[in-house]
Tab-separated table of C-alpha atoms and ligand atoms in Angstrom:
chain	number	residue	atom	x	y	z
G	1	MET	CA	41.946	160.389	-17.679
G	2	PHE	CA	42.398	158.133	-20.645
G	3	LYS	CA	38.794	156.975	-20.410
G	4	LYS	CA	37.668	160.560	-20.894
G	5	ILE	CA	39.818	160.945	-23.952
G	6	VAL	CA	38.420	157.736	-25.356
G	7	VAL	CA	34.832	158.876	-24.882
G	8	LEU	CA	35.687	162.227	-26.377
G	9	ALA	CA	37.357	160.593	-29.329
G	10	ALA	CA	34.369	158.354	-29.861
G	11	LEU	CA	32.111	161.416	-29.924
G	12	VAL	CA	34.476	163.305	-32.148
G	13	SER	CA	34.711	160.405	-34.574
G	14	LEU	CA	30.942	159.994	-34.603
G	15	PHE	CA	30.582	163.667	-35.275
G	16	SER	CA	33.270	163.718	-37.913
G	17	PHE	CA	31.677	160.675	-39.532
G	18	ALA	CA	28.405	162.592	-39.888
G	19	ALA	CA	30.221	165.708	-41.032
G	20	ALA	CA	32.159	163.757	-43.651
G	21	ALA	CA	28.917	162.424	-45.070
G	22	GLN	CA	27.656	165.960	-45.778
G	23	ASP	CA	30.945	167.216	-46.988
G	24	ALA	CA	31.968	165.996	-50.424
G	25	LYS	CA	35.605	166.934	-49.932
G	26	PRO	CA	37.588	164.244	-48.137
G	27	LYS	CA	38.492	165.215	-44.613
G	28	LEU	CA	42.085	166.111	-43.780
G	29	ILE	CA	43.742	164.905	-40.605
G	30	ALA	CA	47.287	165.529	-39.444
G	31	ILE	CA	48.827	163.188	-36.885
G	32	LYS	CA	51.878	164.354	-34.964
G	33	ALA	CA	53.892	161.249	-34.171
G	34	GLY	CA	56.607	161.477	-31.503
G	35	SER	CA	58.064	158.168	-32.685
G	36	LEU	CA	57.000	156.266	-35.771
G	37	ILE	CA	57.867	152.676	-36.600
G	38	ASP	CA	58.997	152.425	-40.200
G	39	THR	CA	58.155	148.773	-40.811
G	40	VAL	CA	59.530	148.772	-44.361
G	41	ASN	CA	63.054	149.684	-43.283
G	42	GLY	CA	62.952	148.426	-39.709
G	43	ARG	CA	63.712	151.828	-38.194
G	44	VAL	CA	62.213	154.126	-35.612
G	45	LEU	CA	61.741	157.676	-36.885
G	46	LYS	CA	61.314	160.697	-34.630
G	47	ASP	CA	58.891	163.627	-34.855
G	48	GLN	CA	56.968	162.723	-37.974
G	49	VAL	CA	53.809	164.242	-39.350
G	50	ILE	CA	51.262	162.052	-41.116
G	51	ILE	CA	48.739	163.750	-43.375
G	52	ILE	CA	45.563	161.770	-43.985
G	53	GLU	CA	43.019	162.552	-46.658
G	54	GLY	CA	39.780	160.603	-46.405
G	55	GLU	CA	40.678	156.960	-45.854
G	56	ARG	CA	44.249	157.131	-47.167
G	57	ILE	CA	47.630	158.417	-46.107
G	58	LYS	CA	48.564	161.403	-48.226
G	59	ALA	CA	52.044	162.153	-46.967
G	60	VAL	CA	54.400	161.337	-44.125
G	61	GLY	CA	57.645	162.985	-43.105
G	62	PRO	CA	59.411	165.189	-40.588
G	63	GLY	CA	58.131	168.749	-40.198
G	64	LEU	CA	55.405	168.591	-42.858
G	65	ALA	CA	53.207	171.698	-42.901
G	66	ILE	CA	49.782	171.065	-41.421
G	67	PRO	CA	47.227	171.830	-44.125
G	68	GLU	CA	44.658	174.451	-43.386
G	69	GLY	CA	41.455	173.065	-41.954
G	70	ALA	CA	43.029	169.768	-40.991
G	71	ASP	CA	42.108	168.151	-37.673
G	72	VAL	CA	45.229	167.616	-35.630
G	73	ILE	CA	45.727	164.479	-33.563
G	74	ASP	CA	48.609	164.927	-31.197
G	75	LEU	CA	50.463	161.676	-30.590
G	76	SER	CA	53.752	163.422	-29.974
G	77	ASN	CA	54.303	161.545	-26.713
G	78	MET	CA	53.456	158.177	-28.249
G	79	THR	CA	54.890	155.593	-30.605
G	80	VAL	CA	52.877	155.328	-33.782
G	81	LEU	CA	52.715	152.145	-35.880
G	82	PRO	CA	50.806	150.912	-38.872
G	83	GLY	CA	47.679	148.946	-37.891
G	84	LEU	CA	48.520	145.377	-36.914
G	85	SER	CA	47.211	142.310	-38.692
G	86	ASP	CA	46.582	138.717	-37.719
G	87	ALA	CA	46.901	136.018	-40.383
G	88	HIS	CA	44.970	133.396	-38.442
G	89	VAL	CA	41.766	134.137	-36.602
G	90	HIS	CA	38.346	132.541	-36.391
G	91	ILE	CA	36.298	135.594	-35.579
G	92	SER	CA	33.185	133.489	-34.904
G	93	GLY	CA	35.027	131.256	-32.425
G	94	ASP	CA	34.278	131.692	-28.723
G	95	PRO	CA	36.197	129.469	-26.313
G	96	THR	CA	33.700	130.189	-23.549
G	97	GLN	CA	31.033	128.458	-25.658
G	98	GLY	CA	33.056	125.264	-26.071
G	99	ILE	CA	36.131	124.462	-28.134
G	100	ARG	CA	34.153	123.635	-31.262
G	101	SER	CA	31.698	126.497	-30.922
G	102	ARG	CA	32.333	127.856	-34.388
G	103	SER	CA	31.120	124.634	-35.951
G	104	THR	CA	28.601	123.307	-33.481
G	105	LEU	CA	26.536	126.446	-32.909
G	106	SER	CA	24.300	127.670	-35.702
G	107	GLY	CA	25.303	130.503	-37.981
G	108	VAL	CA	22.619	132.692	-36.444
G	109	GLN	CA	23.971	132.075	-32.946
G	110	LEU	CA	27.499	132.818	-34.109
G	111	ALA	CA	26.404	135.990	-35.873
G	112	THR	CA	24.973	137.422	-32.658
G	113	THR	CA	28.436	137.442	-31.061
G	114	SER	CA	30.909	137.630	-33.953
G	115	HIS	CA	30.479	141.370	-34.436
G	116	VAL	CA	31.413	141.913	-30.790
G	117	PHE	CA	34.605	139.940	-31.352
G	118	ALA	CA	35.379	141.919	-34.495
G	119	ARG	CA	35.104	145.129	-32.515
G	120	ARG	CA	37.357	143.813	-29.756
G	121	THR	CA	39.937	142.801	-32.321
G	122	LEU	CA	39.919	146.236	-33.914
G	123	PHE	CA	40.156	147.959	-30.544
G	124	ALA	CA	43.222	145.839	-29.746
G	125	GLY	CA	44.946	147.501	-32.709
G	126	PHE	CA	44.344	144.804	-35.326
G	127	THR	CA	43.019	146.585	-38.386
G	128	THR	CA	43.201	143.609	-40.780
G	129	VAL	CA	42.637	139.903	-40.142
G	130	ARG	CA	42.506	136.714	-42.157
G	131	ASP	CA	39.608	134.556	-40.996
G	132	LEU	CA	40.649	130.954	-41.626
G	133	GLY	CA	37.370	129.149	-41.371
G	134	SER	CA	33.770	129.683	-40.398
G	135	ILE	CA	30.453	128.059	-41.203
G	136	GLU	CA	27.371	129.314	-43.000
G	137	PHE	CA	29.281	132.324	-44.336
G	138	VAL	CA	29.127	134.128	-41.007
G	139	SER	CA	32.525	135.756	-41.496
G	140	LEU	CA	31.717	136.794	-45.031
G	141	ALA	CA	28.530	138.495	-43.832
G	142	LEU	CA	30.482	140.196	-41.068
G	143	LYS	CA	33.184	141.343	-43.468
G	144	ARG	CA	30.527	142.906	-45.674
G	145	ALA	CA	28.873	144.656	-42.738
G	146	ILE	CA	32.276	146.027	-41.683
G	147	ASP	CA	33.061	147.205	-45.215
G	148	ALA	CA	29.669	148.894	-45.404
G	149	GLY	CA	30.446	150.757	-42.175
G	150	SER	CA	27.579	149.180	-40.201
G	151	VAL	CA	29.827	147.358	-37.759
G	152	ALA	CA	33.188	148.341	-36.267
G	153	GLY	CA	35.792	145.727	-37.083
G	154	PRO	CA	39.000	145.003	-38.918
G	155	ARG	CA	39.355	144.595	-42.665
G	156	MET	CA	38.785	140.915	-43.290
G	157	LEU	CA	39.979	138.290	-45.689
G	158	VAL	CA	37.775	135.238	-45.290
G	159	ALA	CA	38.274	131.571	-46.087
G	160	ASN	CA	34.589	130.642	-45.721
G	161	TYR	CA	34.555	126.866	-45.228
G	162	TYR	CA	37.720	125.193	-44.055
G	163	ILE	CA	38.378	122.436	-46.631
G	164	GLY	CA	39.561	118.954	-45.687
G	165	ALA	CA	39.125	115.205	-45.999
G	166	THR	CA	36.502	113.131	-44.259
G	167	GLY	CA	37.741	112.833	-40.698
G	168	SER	CA	40.048	115.849	-40.979
G	169	PRO	CA	39.862	119.049	-38.909
G	170	ALA	CA	37.503	120.415	-41.570
G	171	ASP	CA	35.067	117.598	-40.891
G	172	ILE	CA	33.185	119.383	-38.157
G	173	GLY	CA	29.709	120.661	-37.780
G	174	GLY	CA	28.465	119.104	-40.957
G	175	GLY	CA	29.482	115.519	-41.180
G	176	SER	CA	31.175	114.383	-38.027
G	177	PRO	CA	29.348	111.632	-36.182
G	178	LEU	CA	30.842	113.069	-32.993
G	179	THR	CA	29.551	116.597	-33.358
G	180	GLY	CA	26.272	115.739	-35.039
G	181	SER	CA	25.170	116.310	-38.576
G	182	LYS	CA	23.368	119.596	-38.678
G	183	LEU	CA	24.307	120.758	-42.154
G	184	PRO	CA	23.908	118.817	-45.385
G	185	PRO	CA	27.311	117.514	-46.545
G	186	GLU	CA	27.394	119.898	-49.483
G	187	MET	CA	27.260	122.751	-46.971
G	188	THR	CA	30.570	121.815	-45.362
G	189	GLY	CA	34.224	121.962	-46.352
G	190	VAL	CA	34.564	118.178	-46.573
G	191	ALA	CA	35.952	116.930	-49.886
G	192	ASP	CA	37.818	113.747	-50.801
G	193	GLY	CA	39.737	113.089	-54.003
G	194	PRO	CA	41.177	115.616	-56.473
G	195	ASP	CA	37.960	116.239	-58.410
G	196	ALA	CA	35.779	116.795	-55.374
G	197	ILE	CA	38.480	119.018	-53.891
G	198	ARG	CA	38.644	121.137	-57.033
G	199	GLN	CA	34.880	121.470	-56.983
G	200	LYS	CA	34.937	122.494	-53.311
G	201	VAL	CA	37.599	125.120	-53.980
G	202	ARG	CA	35.532	126.521	-56.854
G	203	TRP	CA	32.393	126.577	-54.724
G	204	ASN	CA	34.136	128.324	-51.845
G	205	ILE	CA	35.661	130.951	-54.129
G	206	ARG	CA	32.392	131.354	-56.013
G	207	LEU	CA	30.864	132.220	-52.639
G	208	GLY	CA	33.421	134.876	-51.779
G	209	ALA	CA	36.479	133.171	-50.278
G	210	ASP	CA	39.503	135.493	-50.350
G	211	VAL	CA	41.823	132.704	-49.212
G	212	ILE	CA	41.551	128.910	-49.170
G	213	LYS	CA	42.301	127.081	-45.940
G	214	PHE	CA	42.679	123.338	-45.769
G	215	GLY	CA	43.597	120.708	-43.225
G	216	ALA	CA	46.875	119.132	-44.302
G	217	SER	CA	47.334	117.291	-41.011
G	218	SER	CA	45.259	116.249	-38.051
G	219	GLY	CA	44.867	118.809	-35.302
G	220	VAL	CA	44.626	119.370	-31.590
G	221	LEU	CA	41.039	120.488	-31.080
G	222	SER	CA	39.525	118.324	-33.824
G	223	ASP	CA	38.075	114.817	-33.326
G	224	GLU	CA	41.274	112.930	-34.001
G	225	LYS	CA	43.308	110.694	-31.766
G	226	VAL	CA	46.766	111.717	-32.950
G	227	VAL	CA	47.984	115.179	-33.961
G	228	GLY	CA	50.090	115.698	-37.099
G	229	VAL	CA	48.967	112.843	-39.377
G	230	ALA	CA	48.734	113.857	-43.070
G	231	LYS	CA	45.047	113.988	-44.025
G	232	TYR	CA	45.356	114.366	-47.789
G	233	THR	CA	47.596	112.579	-50.286
G	234	GLN	CA	50.167	114.590	-52.232
G	235	GLU	CA	47.907	114.307	-55.267
G	236	GLU	CA	44.995	115.810	-53.333
G	237	MET	CA	47.057	118.697	-51.965
G	238	ASP	CA	48.483	119.375	-55.441
G	239	ALA	CA	44.962	119.502	-56.907
G	240	LEU	CA	43.734	121.860	-54.190
G	241	VAL	CA	46.592	124.312	-54.527
G	242	ASP	CA	46.584	124.128	-58.317
G	243	GLU	CA	42.874	124.906	-58.523
G	244	SER	CA	42.997	127.709	-56.022
G	245	THR	CA	46.139	129.305	-57.407
G	246	ARG	CA	44.763	129.203	-60.945
G	247	LEU	CA	41.733	131.117	-59.677
G	248	GLY	CA	44.042	133.691	-58.106
G	249	VAL	CA	43.482	132.713	-54.480
G	250	LYS	CA	46.305	131.842	-52.089
G	251	VAL	CA	46.235	128.796	-49.857
G	252	ALA	CA	46.850	128.465	-46.119
G	253	ALA	CA	47.530	124.934	-44.868
G	254	HIS	CA	46.737	123.892	-41.328
G	255	SER	CA	49.615	121.564	-40.591
G	256	HIS	CA	51.238	120.380	-37.389
G	257	GLY	CA	52.788	117.247	-38.912
G	258	THR	CA	56.346	116.868	-40.199
G	259	ASP	CA	55.399	115.150	-43.472
G	260	ALA	CA	52.158	117.042	-43.991
G	261	ILE	CA	54.066	120.339	-43.774
G	262	LYS	CA	56.466	119.255	-46.511
G	263	MET	CA	53.663	117.919	-48.688
G	264	ALA	CA	51.789	121.217	-48.411
G	265	VAL	CA	54.917	123.265	-49.115
G	266	LYS	CA	55.644	121.083	-52.132
G	267	ALA	CA	52.078	121.619	-53.364
G	268	GLY	CA	52.769	125.360	-53.230
G	269	VAL	CA	50.802	126.810	-50.337
G	270	ALA	CA	51.417	130.432	-49.342
G	271	SER	CA	51.512	129.730	-45.611
G	272	ILE	CA	51.889	126.887	-43.179
G	273	GLU	CA	49.638	127.399	-40.163
G	274	HIS	CA	50.941	126.044	-36.832
G	275	GLY	CA	53.999	124.246	-38.305
G	276	SER	CA	54.556	122.579	-34.937
G	277	LEU	CA	56.553	119.468	-35.840
G	278	ILE	CA	58.531	120.887	-38.751
G	279	ASP	CA	61.993	119.348	-39.274
G	280	ASP	CA	65.189	120.751	-40.819
G	281	GLU	CA	64.219	119.636	-44.285
G	282	GLY	CA	60.830	121.325	-43.961
G	283	ILE	CA	62.537	124.501	-42.798
G	284	ARG	CA	64.892	124.382	-45.781
G	285	MET	CA	61.978	123.871	-48.167
G	286	MET	CA	60.016	126.788	-46.728
G	287	LYS	CA	63.017	129.064	-46.867
G	288	GLN	CA	63.795	128.101	-50.427
G	289	ARG	CA	60.215	128.562	-51.646
G	290	GLY	CA	59.424	131.634	-49.588
G	291	THR	CA	56.523	129.938	-47.796
G	292	TYR	CA	55.340	131.875	-44.748
G	293	LEU	CA	55.236	130.276	-41.323
G	294	SER	CA	52.213	131.434	-39.329
G	295	ALA	CA	52.804	129.819	-35.960
G	296	ASP	CA	50.324	130.428	-33.140
G	297	ILE	CA	52.867	130.132	-30.377
G	298	TYR	CA	50.876	131.868	-27.641
G	299	VAL	CA	47.685	129.801	-27.655
G	300	SER	CA	49.157	126.666	-26.075
G	301	ASP	CA	49.393	128.440	-22.712
G	302	TYR	CA	45.745	129.394	-22.895
G	303	ILE	CA	44.608	125.905	-23.902
G	304	LEU	CA	46.585	124.148	-21.190
G	305	SER	CA	45.569	126.499	-18.406
G	306	GLU	CA	41.965	127.362	-19.327
G	307	TYR	CA	40.596	124.391	-21.257
G	308	SER	CA	41.334	121.927	-18.490
G	309	LYS	CA	39.198	124.043	-16.142
G	310	ARG	CA	36.349	123.870	-18.639
G	311	GLY	CA	36.256	120.105	-18.766
G	312	VAL	CA	37.697	119.730	-22.265
G	313	GLU	CA	38.455	116.095	-23.148
G	314	GLU	CA	41.785	114.843	-21.849
G	315	ILE	CA	42.792	113.665	-25.322
G	316	VAL	CA	42.764	117.273	-26.550
G	317	LEU	CA	45.012	118.411	-23.717
G	318	GLN	CA	47.254	115.447	-24.337
G	319	LYS	CA	47.636	116.398	-28.013
G	320	GLU	CA	48.392	119.977	-26.975
G	321	ARG	CA	51.133	118.713	-24.668
G	322	VAL	CA	52.643	116.911	-27.666
G	323	VAL	CA	52.845	119.983	-29.917
G	324	GLY	CA	52.858	123.092	-27.716
G	325	GLN	CA	56.466	123.228	-26.570
G	326	LYS	CA	57.872	121.602	-29.724
G	327	GLN	CA	56.128	124.242	-31.816
G	328	ARG	CA	58.006	127.003	-30.001
G	329	GLU	CA	61.365	125.276	-30.271
G	330	ASN	CA	60.824	124.653	-33.974
G	331	PHE	CA	59.590	128.198	-34.506
G	332	LYS	CA	62.914	129.431	-33.122
G	333	LYS	CA	64.816	127.172	-35.520
G	334	ALA	CA	62.767	128.467	-38.440
G	335	VAL	CA	63.391	132.082	-37.397
G	336	GLU	CA	67.129	131.428	-37.129
G	337	ALA	CA	67.141	129.752	-40.542
G	338	GLY	CA	65.510	132.830	-42.092
G	339	VAL	CA	62.060	131.423	-42.917
G	340	LYS	CA	59.557	134.201	-43.637
G	341	ILE	CA	57.397	134.704	-40.554
G	342	ALA	CA	53.777	135.820	-40.574
G	343	PHE	CA	51.856	136.822	-37.453
G	344	GLY	CA	48.966	134.403	-36.908
G	345	THR	CA	47.477	133.567	-33.522
G	346	ASP	CA	44.337	131.390	-33.897
G	347	ALA	CA	42.235	133.961	-32.011
G	348	GLY	CA	38.863	132.420	-31.315
G	349	VAL	CA	40.618	129.440	-29.738
G	350	TYR	CA	41.591	131.997	-27.061
G	351	PRO	CA	39.436	135.115	-26.512
G	352	HIS	CA	39.473	137.790	-29.218
G	353	GLY	CA	41.271	141.014	-28.453
G	354	MET	CA	44.242	139.315	-26.814
G	355	ASN	CA	45.992	138.930	-30.172
G	356	GLY	CA	48.855	141.198	-29.094
G	357	LYS	CA	49.953	138.727	-26.436
G	358	GLN	CA	51.782	136.677	-29.032
G	359	PHE	CA	54.391	139.377	-29.684
G	360	ALA	CA	56.214	138.672	-26.424
G	361	TYR	CA	56.300	134.954	-27.256
G	362	MET	CA	57.765	135.629	-30.675
G	363	VAL	CA	60.472	137.727	-29.064
G	364	GLN	CA	61.105	135.111	-26.391
G	365	TRP	CA	61.451	132.497	-29.149
G	366	GLY	CA	64.038	134.163	-31.310
G	367	MET	CA	62.735	137.296	-33.003
G	368	THR	CA	63.795	140.868	-32.402
G	369	PRO	CA	60.922	143.165	-31.392
G	370	MET	CA	61.227	144.944	-34.749
G	371	ALA	CA	61.023	141.638	-36.655
G	372	ALA	CA	57.956	140.598	-34.648
G	373	ILE	CA	56.287	143.924	-35.501
G	374	GLN	CA	57.248	143.468	-39.152
G	375	ALA	CA	55.646	140.002	-39.104
G	376	ALA	CA	52.331	141.577	-38.067
G	377	THR	CA	52.596	144.418	-40.591
G	378	VAL	CA	54.697	144.212	-43.771
G	379	ASN	CA	55.014	140.412	-43.812
G	380	ASN	CA	51.317	139.779	-43.319
G	381	ALA	CA	50.546	142.455	-45.916
G	382	ASP	CA	52.695	140.535	-48.391
G	383	LEU	CA	51.069	137.222	-47.473
G	384	PHE	CA	47.620	138.787	-47.895
G	385	GLY	CA	48.563	140.230	-51.296
G	386	MET	CA	47.931	143.695	-49.841
G	387	SER	CA	51.395	145.240	-49.779
G	388	ASP	CA	50.170	148.286	-51.665
G	389	GLN	CA	47.309	148.846	-49.180
G	390	ILE	CA	48.468	148.058	-45.639
G	391	GLY	CA	51.509	147.177	-43.521
G	392	SER	CA	53.318	150.506	-43.341
G	393	ILE	CA	52.653	154.188	-42.891
G	394	THR	CA	53.259	155.122	-46.489
G	395	ALA	CA	51.566	157.630	-48.805
G	396	GLY	CA	48.779	155.951	-50.780
G	397	LYS	CA	48.053	153.200	-48.266
G	398	PHE	CA	45.008	152.994	-46.012
G	399	ALA	CA	45.251	155.242	-42.967
G	400	ASP	CA	45.326	152.269	-40.595
G	401	ILE	CA	47.321	153.711	-37.734
G	402	ILE	CA	47.733	152.774	-34.081
G	403	ALA	CA	49.753	154.094	-31.152
G	404	VAL	CA	51.130	152.878	-27.857
G	405	GLU	CA	52.503	154.750	-24.859
G	406	GLY	CA	56.255	154.155	-24.638
G	407	ASP	CA	58.731	152.267	-26.773
G	408	PRO	CA	57.575	148.836	-28.002
G	409	ILE	CA	61.083	148.071	-29.272
G	410	ALA	CA	62.272	148.232	-25.652
G	411	ASN	CA	59.102	146.620	-24.250
G	412	ILE	CA	57.179	144.527	-26.755
G	413	LYS	CA	54.381	143.951	-24.241
G	414	LEU	CA	53.190	147.512	-24.860
G	415	LEU	CA	51.500	146.066	-27.948
G	416	GLU	CA	49.075	144.312	-25.589
G	417	ASP	CA	47.742	147.751	-24.655
G	418	VAL	CA	47.115	149.786	-27.787
G	419	LYS	CA	45.880	153.269	-26.903
G	420	PHE	CA	44.918	154.719	-30.268
G	421	VAL	CA	43.288	153.042	-33.252
G	422	MET	CA	42.469	154.577	-36.617
G	423	LYS	CA	41.239	152.470	-39.494
G	424	GLY	CA	40.745	153.943	-42.945
G	425	GLY	CA	41.024	157.471	-41.550
G	426	THR	CA	38.331	156.936	-38.902
G	427	VAL	CA	39.369	157.105	-35.257
G	428	TYR	CA	37.905	154.254	-33.216
G	429	LYS	CA	39.885	154.617	-30.032
G	430	GLY	CA	41.644	157.301	-28.048
G	431	ALA	CA	42.844	160.568	-29.458
G	432	ALA	CA	43.766	163.820	-27.842
G	433	ARG	CA	42.844	166.549	-30.283
G	434	ARG	CA	43.251	170.245	-30.429
M	501	LIG	N1	43.313	124.989	-34.282
M	501	LIG	C1	44.517	124.302	-33.870
M	501	LIG	C2	44.275	122.800	-33.827
M	501	LIG	O1	43.232	122.396	-33.414
M	501	LIG	C3	44.971	124.811	-32.563
M	501	LIG	C4	46.304	124.390	-32.169
M	501	LIG	C5	46.719	125.098	-30.946
M	501	LIG	N2	47.939	124.609	-30.385
M	501	LIG	C6	49.127	125.041	-30.699
M	501	LIG	N3	50.138	124.565	-30.057
M	501	LIG	N4	49.313	125.926	-31.604
M	501	LIG	O2	45.118	122.052	-34.184
């Protein structure tokens, strides 16, 4: 039954897309929402009407009159939410092609599959993502194709090249003796010393980076023996964040390590990615400075169960065993201490489209379902600098709207099965119309 509706909706949206092109006036849509999650106030509202004009929300409230000529989408037996977002994906990553696929395959190879992953992500209800590292500007090209309407996918913020020291997690695909040198060094994110780092930040931003990502500590999947070692000096991190911030671009720091986390927070990053071995002092610093924690607390299960079957080096699994469980325990401490939590999953390390799986882990490790939903909506919107565009169903924002069957506050796992997806006023998945 649902399949039929999906096909119908796809046809309807194709048709309405064509119709909108001929029609200068922006199309009006009215959504009847049985329940609506108000992410700004952390409440569930009943029987709301959302009026959409073109790509934006025009009005939302109980019992609003349905404008004449508006298409009506009846979600009165569903729970409606703002589109979800993921602060940490690698849309070009494909675990079935090897754990370092996004740096060892060519950009052309990655481009042939990345658009499929973008579509899967969107269809899972994720209407905005932050891509924290790709090579050869694959994600930038994809973002542009999505914005132009040629490819179905989420809104994207892209980091372009992941920046880091020689021998850091950024040192892949271009300069690592272990993965082979297929790109000239200037076409990688490797930079050592404050001046070279500043130059690399400028280059990345010059070429379209919306966010700067760097490797503050060693990682799990990268060619390093120990996870969590600081890979830049304080002076280097300060230079990187100073340069990027001055150019108006926020910084995300990959950091598992206790000291590296504090160094990055001190330098002024907007988010700590992973945060696995954070200590009480690090938690206090993040809370005090308002640094977001974007902890990918689902992916460990995938790595430990699936990667071993695929013959991934034992050292990688060993590093994962060091951080996986600790990361969850420390995440809980950070939540309890009131650190700001973003929703970031490292999709691409596990298959795209399963992003919603992390909600249940966040609830298991200390968050209320509402807070977990807020992490993936209003909090991420704030981290992305997009609070006026996304994150809630509010007049003036993009009509990025999803729905699930049932009550996700009672059963957070419903967010693993999103039934309706609208992005920018266009329906991509599942709508019963009349
Ligand atoms: N990209 C990360 C790294 O290589 C993945 C870490 C996954 N493990 C985890 N427990 N979050 O370090």
